[in-house]
Amino acid sequence: MDTVPALDTVPALDAVREPVRAGPLPEVQGASRWLHPADADPDAEVRLFLLHHSGGGAPMYRQWPGQLPASVGCQAVQLPGRQERRREAPYTRLDPLAQALARVLSDELDERPYAVFGHSMGALLGYRLTVELERRGLPAPSLLAVSGWAPLGFTAPPDLVACPLGALRVLGGLPPEVEEDPELLAAAVRAMGADGAVCADFSDDGAAVGCPVVAYSGRGDPLLAPEAMRSWAGRTPEFLGCRTFPGDHFYLRTHARAITADLAQLLPRYAAVG
């Protein structure tokens, strides 16, 4: 993703092409490998799917279940090419990845409402996943929560694909335990390069989603233009506003409790919990 258009070019909702039904989704082997935990909490009233950033993995959300009400069942998505899936080939194209994840969710969903939260690449993927689900007439999220990425006003680091290790270090996205383990570091670099290619594959078609959207970001995020997160207002019939916190692109590491507290307030209203 290079320099993006000016924010005043965001299309109005009524100018966005209507969703259409598409062909069958591709088969995905071992769908349960995509979700942590693999099985949804049977007692939860709403499900929350969590999408990680470039080069990251499902463990970034390991504290979230304990910070949300028992009525919310969290499942973090683990993409191929990292951690226990590091021997699997990672995706390098956005549309095939969104289609594969749509298959995973369509196979896993039950009658309960669900929401999606994604940070950085996870926000991009959550957006395109929702577009894909709606185009195919499949159950879509009751709420889309996006963090650290916007369709307009976001500029990826120039070395994200060419030098993923440098990009990881500049952004502060490498935990010390990864830096100190050659195998983990090599896997993180491989995943970051593939994820960078996924992000670079994004071509903005102005698509809107049919569900409410809430946006989160760090005030000092070097990848976001000042009004970038407000560009989400042009992609949803109900924009719930921007929540900003002190910090940079990885602000949520120190503000996860505040984000989960906000989601705990929004989910009963938009996903019909309780």
PDB file of C-alpha atoms in Angstrom:
ATOM      1  CA  MET A   1       0.000   0.000   0.000  1.00  0.00           C
ATOM      2  CA  ASP A   2       1.605   3.213  -1.134  1.00  0.00           C
ATOM      3  CA  THR A   3       0.388   6.765  -0.699  1.00  0.00           C
ATOM      4  CA  VAL A   4      -3.399   6.772  -0.594  1.00  0.00           C
ATOM      5  CA  PRO A   5      -5.878   9.239  -2.116  1.00  0.00           C
ATOM      6  CA  ALA A   6      -7.027  12.308  -0.230  1.00  0.00           C
ATOM      7  CA  LEU A   7      -9.679  11.647   2.386  1.00  0.00           C
ATOM      8  CA  ASP A   8     -12.230  13.823   0.635  1.00  0.00           C
ATOM      9  CA  THR A   9     -12.391  11.221  -2.152  1.00  0.00           C
ATOM     10  CA  VAL A  10     -14.257   8.719   0.045  1.00  0.00           C
ATOM     11  CA  PRO A  11     -17.326   7.613  -1.961  1.00  0.00           C
ATOM     12  CA  ALA A  12     -20.796   8.031  -0.533  1.00  0.00           C
ATOM     13  CA  LEU A  13     -22.583   4.843   0.469  1.00  0.00           C
ATOM     14  CA  ASP A  14     -25.181   5.185  -2.265  1.00  0.00           C
ATOM     15  CA  ALA A  15     -22.389   5.288  -4.863  1.00  0.00           C
ATOM     16  CA  VAL A  16     -20.981   1.910  -3.809  1.00  0.00           C
ATOM     17  CA  ARG A  17     -21.879  -1.077  -5.942  1.00  0.00           C
ATOM     18  CA  GLU A  18     -24.505  -3.349  -4.417  1.00  0.00           C
ATOM     19  CA  PRO A  19     -23.264  -6.713  -3.107  1.00  0.00           C
ATOM     20  CA  VAL A  20     -23.800  -9.664  -5.428  1.00  0.00           C
ATOM     21  CA  ARG A  21     -23.886 -13.389  -4.857  1.00  0.00           C
ATOM     22  CA  ALA A  22     -20.669 -15.073  -5.953  1.00  0.00           C
ATOM     23  CA  GLY A  23     -19.689 -18.660  -6.689  1.00  0.00           C
ATOM     24  CA  PRO A  24     -18.824 -21.280  -4.076  1.00  0.00           C
ATOM     25  CA  LEU A  25     -16.029 -20.564  -1.634  1.00  0.00           C
ATOM     26  CA  PRO A  26     -12.779 -22.536  -1.960  1.00  0.00           C
ATOM     27  CA  GLU A  27     -12.272 -25.594   0.206  1.00  0.00           C
ATOM     28  CA  VAL A  28     -10.114 -24.996   3.284  1.00  0.00           C
ATOM     29  CA  GLN A  29      -8.395 -27.979   4.852  1.00  0.00           C
ATOM     30  CA  GLY A  30      -8.268 -28.229   8.636  1.00  0.00           C
ATOM     31  CA  ALA A  31     -10.442 -25.204   9.372  1.00  0.00           C
ATOM     32  CA  SER A  32     -10.164 -25.824  13.113  1.00  0.00           C
ATOM     33  CA  ARG A  33      -6.473 -24.933  12.905  1.00  0.00           C
ATOM     34  CA  TRP A  34      -7.481 -21.351  12.123  1.00  0.00           C
ATOM     35  CA  LEU A  35      -9.148 -20.649  15.464  1.00  0.00           C
ATOM     36  CA  HIS A  36      -7.819 -20.371  19.032  1.00  0.00           C
ATOM     37  CA  PRO A  37      -9.573 -21.993  20.786  1.00  0.00           C
ATOM     38  CA  ALA A  38     -10.847 -24.305  18.077  1.00  0.00           C
ATOM     39  CA  ASP A  39     -14.304 -24.656  19.658  1.00  0.00           C
ATOM     40  CA  ALA A  40     -16.579 -21.796  20.633  1.00  0.00           C
ATOM     41  CA  ASP A  41     -17.716 -21.509  24.251  1.00  0.00           C
ATOM     42  CA  PRO A  42     -21.184 -23.114  24.186  1.00  0.00           C
ATOM     43  CA  ASP A  43     -22.396 -20.798  26.961  1.00  0.00           C
ATOM     44  CA  ALA A  44     -21.356 -17.548  25.271  1.00  0.00           C
ATOM     45  CA  GLU A  45     -24.172 -15.463  23.832  1.00  0.00           C
ATOM     46  CA  VAL A  46     -22.063 -13.748  21.173  1.00  0.00           C
ATOM     47  CA  ARG A  47     -18.847 -14.701  19.421  1.00  0.00           C
ATOM     48  CA  LEU A  48     -15.918 -12.357  18.847  1.00  0.00           C
ATOM     49  CA  PHE A  49     -13.331 -13.221  16.197  1.00  0.00           C
ATOM     50  CA  LEU A  50      -9.937 -11.523  16.591  1.00  0.00           C
ATOM     51  CA  LEU A  51      -7.559 -10.896  13.665  1.00  0.00           C
ATOM     52  CA  HIS A  52      -3.856 -10.231  14.232  1.00  0.00           C
ATOM     53  CA  HIS A  53      -1.465  -7.725  12.651  1.00  0.00           C
ATOM     54  CA  SER A  54       1.187  -8.376   9.975  1.00  0.00           C
ATOM     55  CA  GLY A  55       3.834 -10.766  11.245  1.00  0.00           C
ATOM     56  CA  GLY A  56       1.770 -11.483  14.352  1.00  0.00           C
ATOM     57  CA  GLY A  57      -0.339 -14.369  15.532  1.00  0.00           C
ATOM     58  CA  ALA A  58      -3.255 -15.443  17.687  1.00  0.00           C
ATOM     59  CA  PRO A  59      -1.278 -15.203  20.984  1.00  0.00           C
ATOM     60  CA  MET A  60      -1.438 -11.405  20.839  1.00  0.00           C
ATOM     61  CA  TYR A  61      -5.022 -11.752  22.107  1.00  0.00           C
ATOM     62  CA  ARG A  62      -4.398 -14.329  24.844  1.00  0.00           C
ATOM     63  CA  GLN A  63      -5.404 -11.877  27.620  1.00  0.00           C
ATOM     64  CA  TRP A  64      -8.640 -10.743  25.985  1.00  0.00           C
ATOM     65  CA  PRO A  65     -10.994 -13.554  27.086  1.00  0.00           C
ATOM     66  CA  GLY A  66     -10.312 -12.698  30.735  1.00  0.00           C
ATOM     67  CA  GLN A  67     -11.029  -9.024  30.078  1.00  0.00           C
ATOM     68  CA  LEU A  68     -14.447  -9.542  28.468  1.00  0.00           C
ATOM     69  CA  PRO A  69     -17.735 -10.725  30.009  1.00  0.00           C
ATOM     70  CA  ALA A  70     -18.443 -14.450  30.079  1.00  0.00           C
ATOM     71  CA  SER A  71     -21.263 -13.779  27.608  1.00  0.00           C
ATOM     72  CA  VAL A  72     -18.617 -13.070  24.918  1.00  0.00           C
ATOM     73  CA  GLY A  73     -16.788 -16.052  23.446  1.00  0.00           C
ATOM     74  CA  CYS A  74     -13.410 -15.024  21.970  1.00  0.00           C
ATOM     75  CA  GLN A  75     -11.674 -16.930  19.196  1.00  0.00           C
ATOM     76  CA  ALA A  76      -8.428 -15.566  17.765  1.00  0.00           C
ATOM     77  CA  VAL A  77      -7.642 -16.358  14.134  1.00  0.00           C
ATOM     78  CA  GLN A  78      -4.259 -17.944  13.431  1.00  0.00           C
ATOM     79  CA  LEU A  79      -3.238 -17.492   9.808  1.00  0.00           C
ATOM     80  CA  PRO A  80      -1.003 -20.051   8.075  1.00  0.00           C
ATOM     81  CA  GLY A  81       2.759 -19.500   8.133  1.00  0.00           C
ATOM     82  CA  ARG A  82       3.349 -18.649  11.808  1.00  0.00           C
ATOM     83  CA  GLN A  83       3.858 -20.333  15.181  1.00  0.00           C
ATOM     84  CA  GLU A  84       2.343 -23.838  15.140  1.00  0.00           C
ATOM     85  CA  ARG A  85       1.326 -23.253  11.493  1.00  0.00           C
ATOM     86  CA  ARG A  86       4.788 -22.056  10.410  1.00  0.00           C
ATOM     87  CA  ARG A  87       5.313 -25.074   8.134  1.00  0.00           C
ATOM     88  CA  GLU A  88       2.216 -24.148   6.121  1.00  0.00           C
ATOM     89  CA  ALA A  89       2.573 -21.792   3.180  1.00  0.00           C
ATOM     90  CA  PRO A  90       1.366 -18.290   4.100  1.00  0.00           C
ATOM     91  CA  TYR A  91      -1.067 -16.401   1.898  1.00  0.00           C
ATOM     92  CA  THR A  92       0.383 -13.589  -0.217  1.00  0.00           C
ATOM     93  CA  ARG A  93      -2.838 -12.362  -1.891  1.00  0.00           C
ATOM     94  CA  LEU A  94      -5.688 -10.585  -0.141  1.00  0.00           C
ATOM     95  CA  ASP A  95      -8.745 -11.923  -1.964  1.00  0.00           C
ATOM     96  CA  PRO A  96      -7.839 -15.635  -1.624  1.00  0.00           C
ATOM     97  CA  LEU A  97      -7.128 -15.084   2.070  1.00  0.00           C
ATOM     98  CA  ALA A  98     -10.459 -13.302   2.634  1.00  0.00           C
ATOM     99  CA  GLN A  99     -12.249 -16.094   0.754  1.00  0.00           C
ATOM    100  CA  ALA A 100     -10.520 -18.796   2.799  1.00  0.00           C
ATOM    101  CA  LEU A 101     -11.399 -17.071   6.058  1.00  0.00           C
ATOM    102  CA  ALA A 102     -14.981 -16.622   4.886  1.00  0.00           C
ATOM    103  CA  ARG A 103     -15.124 -20.390   4.391  1.00  0.00           C
ATOM    104  CA  VAL A 104     -13.742 -20.973   7.888  1.00  0.00           C
ATOM    105  CA  LEU A 105     -16.339 -18.702   9.467  1.00  0.00           C
ATOM    106  CA  SER A 106     -19.245 -19.955   7.370  1.00  0.00           C
ATOM    107  CA  ASP A 107     -18.442 -23.511   8.484  1.00  0.00           C
ATOM    108  CA  GLU A 108     -18.042 -22.543  12.144  1.00  0.00           C
ATOM    109  CA  LEU A 109     -20.897 -20.098  12.737  1.00  0.00           C
ATOM    110  CA  ASP A 110     -24.089 -21.070  14.522  1.00  0.00           C
ATOM    111  CA  GLU A 111     -27.260 -19.123  15.271  1.00  0.00           C
ATOM    112  CA  ARG A 112     -25.483 -16.737  17.641  1.00  0.00           C
ATOM    113  CA  PRO A 113     -24.509 -13.222  16.529  1.00  0.00           C
ATOM    114  CA  TYR A 114     -20.842 -12.451  16.130  1.00  0.00           C
ATOM    115  CA  ALA A 115     -18.467  -9.515  15.835  1.00  0.00           C
ATOM    116  CA  VAL A 116     -15.012  -9.080  14.300  1.00  0.00           C
ATOM    117  CA  PHE A 117     -12.062  -7.102  15.680  1.00  0.00           C
ATOM    118  CA  GLY A 118      -8.829  -6.652  13.744  1.00  0.00           C
ATOM    119  CA  HIS A 119      -5.668  -4.643  14.269  1.00  0.00           C
ATOM    120  CA  SER A 120      -3.584  -3.282  11.357  1.00  0.00           C
ATOM    121  CA  MET A 121      -3.583  -6.021   8.681  1.00  0.00           C
ATOM    122  CA  GLY A 122      -6.281  -7.649  10.815  1.00  0.00           C
ATOM    123  CA  ALA A 123      -8.487  -4.594  10.286  1.00  0.00           C
ATOM    124  CA  LEU A 124      -7.921  -4.767   6.532  1.00  0.00           C
ATOM    125  CA  LEU A 125      -8.707  -8.482   6.560  1.00  0.00           C
ATOM    126  CA  GLY A 126     -11.781  -8.002   8.759  1.00  0.00           C
ATOM    127  CA  TYR A 127     -13.073  -5.391   6.327  1.00  0.00           C
ATOM    128  CA  ARG A 128     -12.550  -7.523   3.227  1.00  0.00           C
ATOM    129  CA  LEU A 129     -13.869 -10.613   5.029  1.00  0.00           C
ATOM    130  CA  THR A 130     -17.102  -8.743   5.804  1.00  0.00           C
ATOM    131  CA  VAL A 131     -17.382  -7.534   2.205  1.00  0.00           C
ATOM    132  CA  GLU A 132     -16.843 -11.117   0.996  1.00  0.00           C
ATOM    133  CA  LEU A 133     -19.451 -12.574   3.352  1.00  0.00           C
ATOM    134  CA  GLU A 134     -22.056  -9.980   2.364  1.00  0.00           C
ATOM    135  CA  ARG A 135     -21.417 -10.422  -1.360  1.00  0.00           C
ATOM    136  CA  ARG A 136     -22.033 -14.162  -0.991  1.00  0.00           C
ATOM    137  CA  GLY A 137     -25.202 -13.758   1.072  1.00  0.00           C
ATOM    138  CA  LEU A 138     -23.569 -15.391   4.122  1.00  0.00           C
ATOM    139  CA  PRO A 139     -24.126 -14.295   7.738  1.00  0.00           C
ATOM    140  CA  ALA A 140     -22.136 -11.106   8.321  1.00  0.00           C
ATOM    141  CA  PRO A 141     -20.878  -9.607  11.590  1.00  0.00           C
ATOM    142  CA  SER A 142     -23.219  -7.597  13.767  1.00  0.00           C
ATOM    143  CA  LEU A 143     -20.286  -5.280  14.476  1.00  0.00           C
ATOM    144  CA  LEU A 144     -16.921  -4.665  12.782  1.00  0.00           C
ATOM    145  CA  ALA A 145     -14.230  -3.169  15.050  1.00  0.00           C
ATOM    146  CA  VAL A 146     -11.111  -1.880  13.267  1.00  0.00           C
ATOM    147  CA  SER A 147      -7.814  -0.759  14.765  1.00  0.00           C
ATOM    148  CA  GLY A 148      -4.713   0.871  13.300  1.00  0.00           C
ATOM    149  CA  TRP A 149      -5.738   0.671   9.634  1.00  0.00           C
ATOM    150  CA  ALA A 150      -8.129   2.617   7.413  1.00  0.00           C
ATOM    151  CA  PRO A 151      -9.055   2.348   3.720  1.00  0.00           C
ATOM    152  CA  LEU A 152      -7.846   5.931   3.200  1.00  0.00           C
ATOM    153  CA  GLY A 153      -5.025   7.751   4.969  1.00  0.00           C
ATOM    154  CA  PHE A 154      -2.922   4.674   5.807  1.00  0.00           C
ATOM    155  CA  THR A 155       0.636   4.332   4.472  1.00  0.00           C
ATOM    156  CA  ALA A 156       2.500   1.069   5.009  1.00  0.00           C
ATOM    157  CA  PRO A 157       6.243   1.098   5.830  1.00  0.00           C
ATOM    158  CA  PRO A 158       8.216   1.100   2.562  1.00  0.00           C
ATOM    159  CA  ASP A 159      10.239  -1.965   3.632  1.00  0.00           C
ATOM    160  CA  LEU A 160       7.267  -4.131   4.596  1.00  0.00           C
ATOM    161  CA  VAL A 161       7.859  -6.568   1.730  1.00  0.00           C
ATOM    162  CA  ALA A 162      11.487  -5.904   0.732  1.00  0.00           C
ATOM    163  CA  CYS A 163      12.879  -5.891   4.285  1.00  0.00           C
ATOM    164  CA  PRO A 164      10.268  -7.305   6.677  1.00  0.00           C
ATOM    165  CA  LEU A 165      12.712  -7.645   9.596  1.00  0.00           C
ATOM    166  CA  GLY A 166      13.552  -3.952   9.391  1.00  0.00           C
ATOM    167  CA  ALA A 167       9.861  -3.061   9.241  1.00  0.00           C
ATOM    168  CA  LEU A 168       9.130  -5.226  12.267  1.00  0.00           C
ATOM    169  CA  ARG A 169      11.880  -3.551  14.272  1.00  0.00           C
ATOM    170  CA  VAL A 170      10.945  -0.011  13.235  1.00  0.00           C
ATOM    171  CA  LEU A 171       7.319  -0.595  14.224  1.00  0.00           C
ATOM    172  CA  GLY A 172       8.243  -2.245  17.502  1.00  0.00           C
ATOM    173  CA  GLY A 173       6.426  -5.407  16.498  1.00  0.00           C
ATOM    174  CA  LEU A 174       9.044  -7.918  17.654  1.00  0.00           C
ATOM    175  CA  PRO A 175       8.696  -9.238  21.204  1.00  0.00           C
ATOM    176  CA  PRO A 176      12.056  -9.911  22.940  1.00  0.00           C
ATOM    177  CA  GLU A 177      11.449 -13.668  23.035  1.00  0.00           C
ATOM    178  CA  VAL A 178      11.180 -13.694  19.228  1.00  0.00           C
ATOM    179  CA  GLU A 179      14.333 -11.590  18.723  1.00  0.00           C
ATOM    180  CA  GLU A 180      16.277 -14.058  20.874  1.00  0.00           C
ATOM    181  CA  ASP A 181      15.120 -17.247  19.138  1.00  0.00           C
ATOM    182  CA  PRO A 182      16.549 -17.757  15.598  1.00  0.00           C
ATOM    183  CA  GLU A 183      13.786 -20.165  14.564  1.00  0.00           C
ATOM    184  CA  LEU A 184      10.998 -17.903  15.803  1.00  0.00           C
ATOM    185  CA  LEU A 185      12.688 -14.886  14.232  1.00  0.00           C
ATOM    186  CA  ALA A 186      12.995 -16.589  10.849  1.00  0.00           C
ATOM    187  CA  ALA A 187       9.328 -17.606  10.985  1.00  0.00           C
ATOM    188  CA  ALA A 188       8.287 -14.060  11.971  1.00  0.00           C
ATOM    189  CA  VAL A 189      10.257 -12.558   9.071  1.00  0.00           C
ATOM    190  CA  ARG A 190       8.712 -15.026   6.621  1.00  0.00           C
ATOM    191  CA  ALA A 191       5.234 -14.308   7.916  1.00  0.00           C
ATOM    192  CA  MET A 192       5.834 -10.542   7.853  1.00  0.00           C
ATOM    193  CA  GLY A 193       6.989 -10.668   4.228  1.00  0.00           C
ATOM    194  CA  ALA A 194       3.929 -12.672   3.191  1.00  0.00           C
ATOM    195  CA  ASP A 195       1.591 -10.439   5.199  1.00  0.00           C
ATOM    196  CA  GLY A 196       3.198  -7.382   3.636  1.00  0.00           C
ATOM    197  CA  ALA A 197       2.392  -8.816   0.218  1.00  0.00           C
ATOM    198  CA  VAL A 198      -1.223  -9.354   1.334  1.00  0.00           C
ATOM    199  CA  CYS A 199      -1.472  -5.717   2.425  1.00  0.00           C
ATOM    200  CA  ALA A 200       0.167  -4.478  -0.789  1.00  0.00           C
ATOM    201  CA  ASP A 201      -2.411  -6.469  -2.745  1.00  0.00           C
ATOM    202  CA  PHE A 202      -5.219  -4.244  -1.449  1.00  0.00           C
ATOM    203  CA  SER A 203      -6.858  -2.185  -4.193  1.00  0.00           C
ATOM    204  CA  ASP A 204      -9.551   0.118  -2.875  1.00  0.00           C
ATOM    205  CA  ASP A 205     -12.845  -0.396  -4.656  1.00  0.00           C
ATOM    206  CA  GLY A 206     -14.761   1.799  -2.210  1.00  0.00           C
ATOM    207  CA  ALA A 207     -16.812  -1.141  -0.954  1.00  0.00           C
ATOM    208  CA  ALA A 208     -19.038  -0.525   2.056  1.00  0.00           C
ATOM    209  CA  VAL A 209     -20.173  -3.001   4.698  1.00  0.00           C
ATOM    210  CA  GLY A 210     -23.712  -3.310   5.957  1.00  0.00           C
ATOM    211  CA  CYS A 211     -22.885  -3.478   9.662  1.00  0.00           C
ATOM    212  CA  PRO A 212     -21.876  -0.778  12.190  1.00  0.00           C
ATOM    213  CA  VAL A 213     -18.158   0.031  12.391  1.00  0.00           C
ATOM    214  CA  VAL A 214     -16.161   1.323  15.378  1.00  0.00           C
ATOM    215  CA  ALA A 215     -12.554   2.508  14.991  1.00  0.00           C
ATOM    216  CA  TYR A 216      -9.589   2.486  17.412  1.00  0.00           C
ATOM    217  CA  SER A 217      -6.091   3.952  17.019  1.00  0.00           C
ATOM    218  CA  GLY A 218      -3.014   5.349  18.731  1.00  0.00           C
ATOM    219  CA  ARG A 219      -2.622   9.137  18.604  1.00  0.00           C
ATOM    220  CA  GLY A 220       1.028   8.819  17.607  1.00  0.00           C
ATOM    221  CA  ASP A 221       0.623   6.126  14.954  1.00  0.00           C
ATOM    222  CA  PRO A 222       3.140   7.059  12.203  1.00  0.00           C
ATOM    223  CA  LEU A 223       1.240   5.016   9.602  1.00  0.00           C
ATOM    224  CA  LEU A 224      -2.026   6.949   9.858  1.00  0.00           C
ATOM    225  CA  ALA A 225      -2.845  10.408   8.536  1.00  0.00           C
ATOM    226  CA  PRO A 226      -4.559  12.605  11.177  1.00  0.00           C
ATOM    227  CA  GLU A 227      -8.100  11.943   9.949  1.00  0.00           C
ATOM    228  CA  ALA A 228      -7.524   8.474   8.490  1.00  0.00           C
ATOM    229  CA  MET A 229      -9.752   6.542  10.882  1.00  0.00           C
ATOM    230  CA  ARG A 230     -12.664   8.860  10.124  1.00  0.00           C
ATOM    231  CA  SER A 231     -12.625   7.596   6.536  1.00  0.00           C
ATOM    232  CA  TRP A 232     -14.511   4.573   7.878  1.00  0.00           C
ATOM    233  CA  ALA A 233     -17.601   6.800   8.054  1.00  0.00           C
ATOM    234  CA  GLY A 234     -17.957   6.419   4.285  1.00  0.00           C
ATOM    235  CA  ARG A 235     -17.913   2.611   4.457  1.00  0.00           C
ATOM    236  CA  THR A 236     -20.803   1.860   6.824  1.00  0.00           C
ATOM    237  CA  PRO A 237     -24.423   2.930   7.376  1.00  0.00           C
ATOM    238  CA  GLU A 238     -23.606   3.433  11.067  1.00  0.00           C
ATOM    239  CA  PHE A 239     -20.185   4.732  12.065  1.00  0.00           C
ATOM    240  CA  LEU A 240     -19.745   4.572  15.826  1.00  0.00           C
ATOM    241  CA  GLY A 241     -16.810   6.961  15.882  1.00  0.00           C
ATOM    242  CA  CYS A 242     -13.096   6.854  16.675  1.00  0.00           C
ATOM    243  CA  ARG A 243     -11.588   5.921  20.019  1.00  0.00           C
ATOM    244  CA  THR A 244      -8.001   7.224  20.300  1.00  0.00           C
ATOM    245  CA  PHE A 245      -5.370   6.349  22.888  1.00  0.00           C
ATOM    246  CA  PRO A 246      -1.835   7.476  23.713  1.00  0.00           C
ATOM    247  CA  GLY A 247       0.759   5.487  21.818  1.00  0.00           C
ATOM    248  CA  ASP A 248       1.988   4.446  18.385  1.00  0.00           C
ATOM    249  CA  HIS A 249       0.931   1.711  15.963  1.00  0.00           C
ATOM    250  CA  PHE A 250       1.030  -0.894  18.745  1.00  0.00           C
ATOM    251  CA  TYR A 251      -0.847   1.235  21.289  1.00  0.00           C
ATOM    252  CA  LEU A 252      -3.233  -1.655  22.020  1.00  0.00           C
ATOM    253  CA  ARG A 253      -0.524  -3.525  23.923  1.00  0.00           C
ATOM    254  CA  THR A 254      -0.981  -1.086  26.795  1.00  0.00           C
ATOM    255  CA  HIS A 255      -4.639  -0.215  26.191  1.00  0.00           C
ATOM    256  CA  ALA A 256      -6.204  -3.636  25.596  1.00  0.00           C
ATOM    257  CA  ARG A 257      -8.242  -3.372  28.788  1.00  0.00           C
ATOM    258  CA  ALA A 258      -9.793  -0.073  27.678  1.00  0.00           C
ATOM    259  CA  ILE A 259     -10.598  -1.495  24.235  1.00  0.00           C
ATOM    260  CA  THR A 260     -12.208  -4.628  25.647  1.00  0.00           C
ATOM    261  CA  ALA A 261     -14.191  -2.492  28.098  1.00  0.00           C
ATOM    262  CA  ASP A 262     -15.528  -0.456  25.187  1.00  0.00           C
ATOM    263  CA  LEU A 263     -16.389  -3.593  23.225  1.00  0.00           C
ATOM    264  CA  ALA A 264     -18.175  -4.967  26.292  1.00  0.00           C
ATOM    265  CA  GLN A 265     -20.442  -1.894  26.129  1.00  0.00           C
ATOM    266  CA  LEU A 266     -21.015  -2.089  22.369  1.00  0.00           C
ATOM    267  CA  LEU A 267     -21.657  -5.798  21.953  1.00  0.00           C
ATOM    268  CA  PRO A 268     -24.918  -5.925  23.949  1.00  0.00           C
ATOM    269  CA  ARG A 269     -26.290  -3.136  21.791  1.00  0.00           C
ATOM    270  CA  TYR A 270     -25.140  -4.297  18.359  1.00  0.00           C
ATOM    271  CA  ALA A 271     -24.828  -8.053  18.739  1.00  0.00           C
ATOM    272  CA  ALA A 272     -27.924  -8.529  20.934  1.00  0.00           C
ATOM    273  CA  VAL A 273     -26.154  -9.992  23.952  1.00  0.00           C
ATOM    274  CA  GLY A 274     -28.376 -10.680  26.957  1.00  0.00           C
TER     275      GLY A 274
END
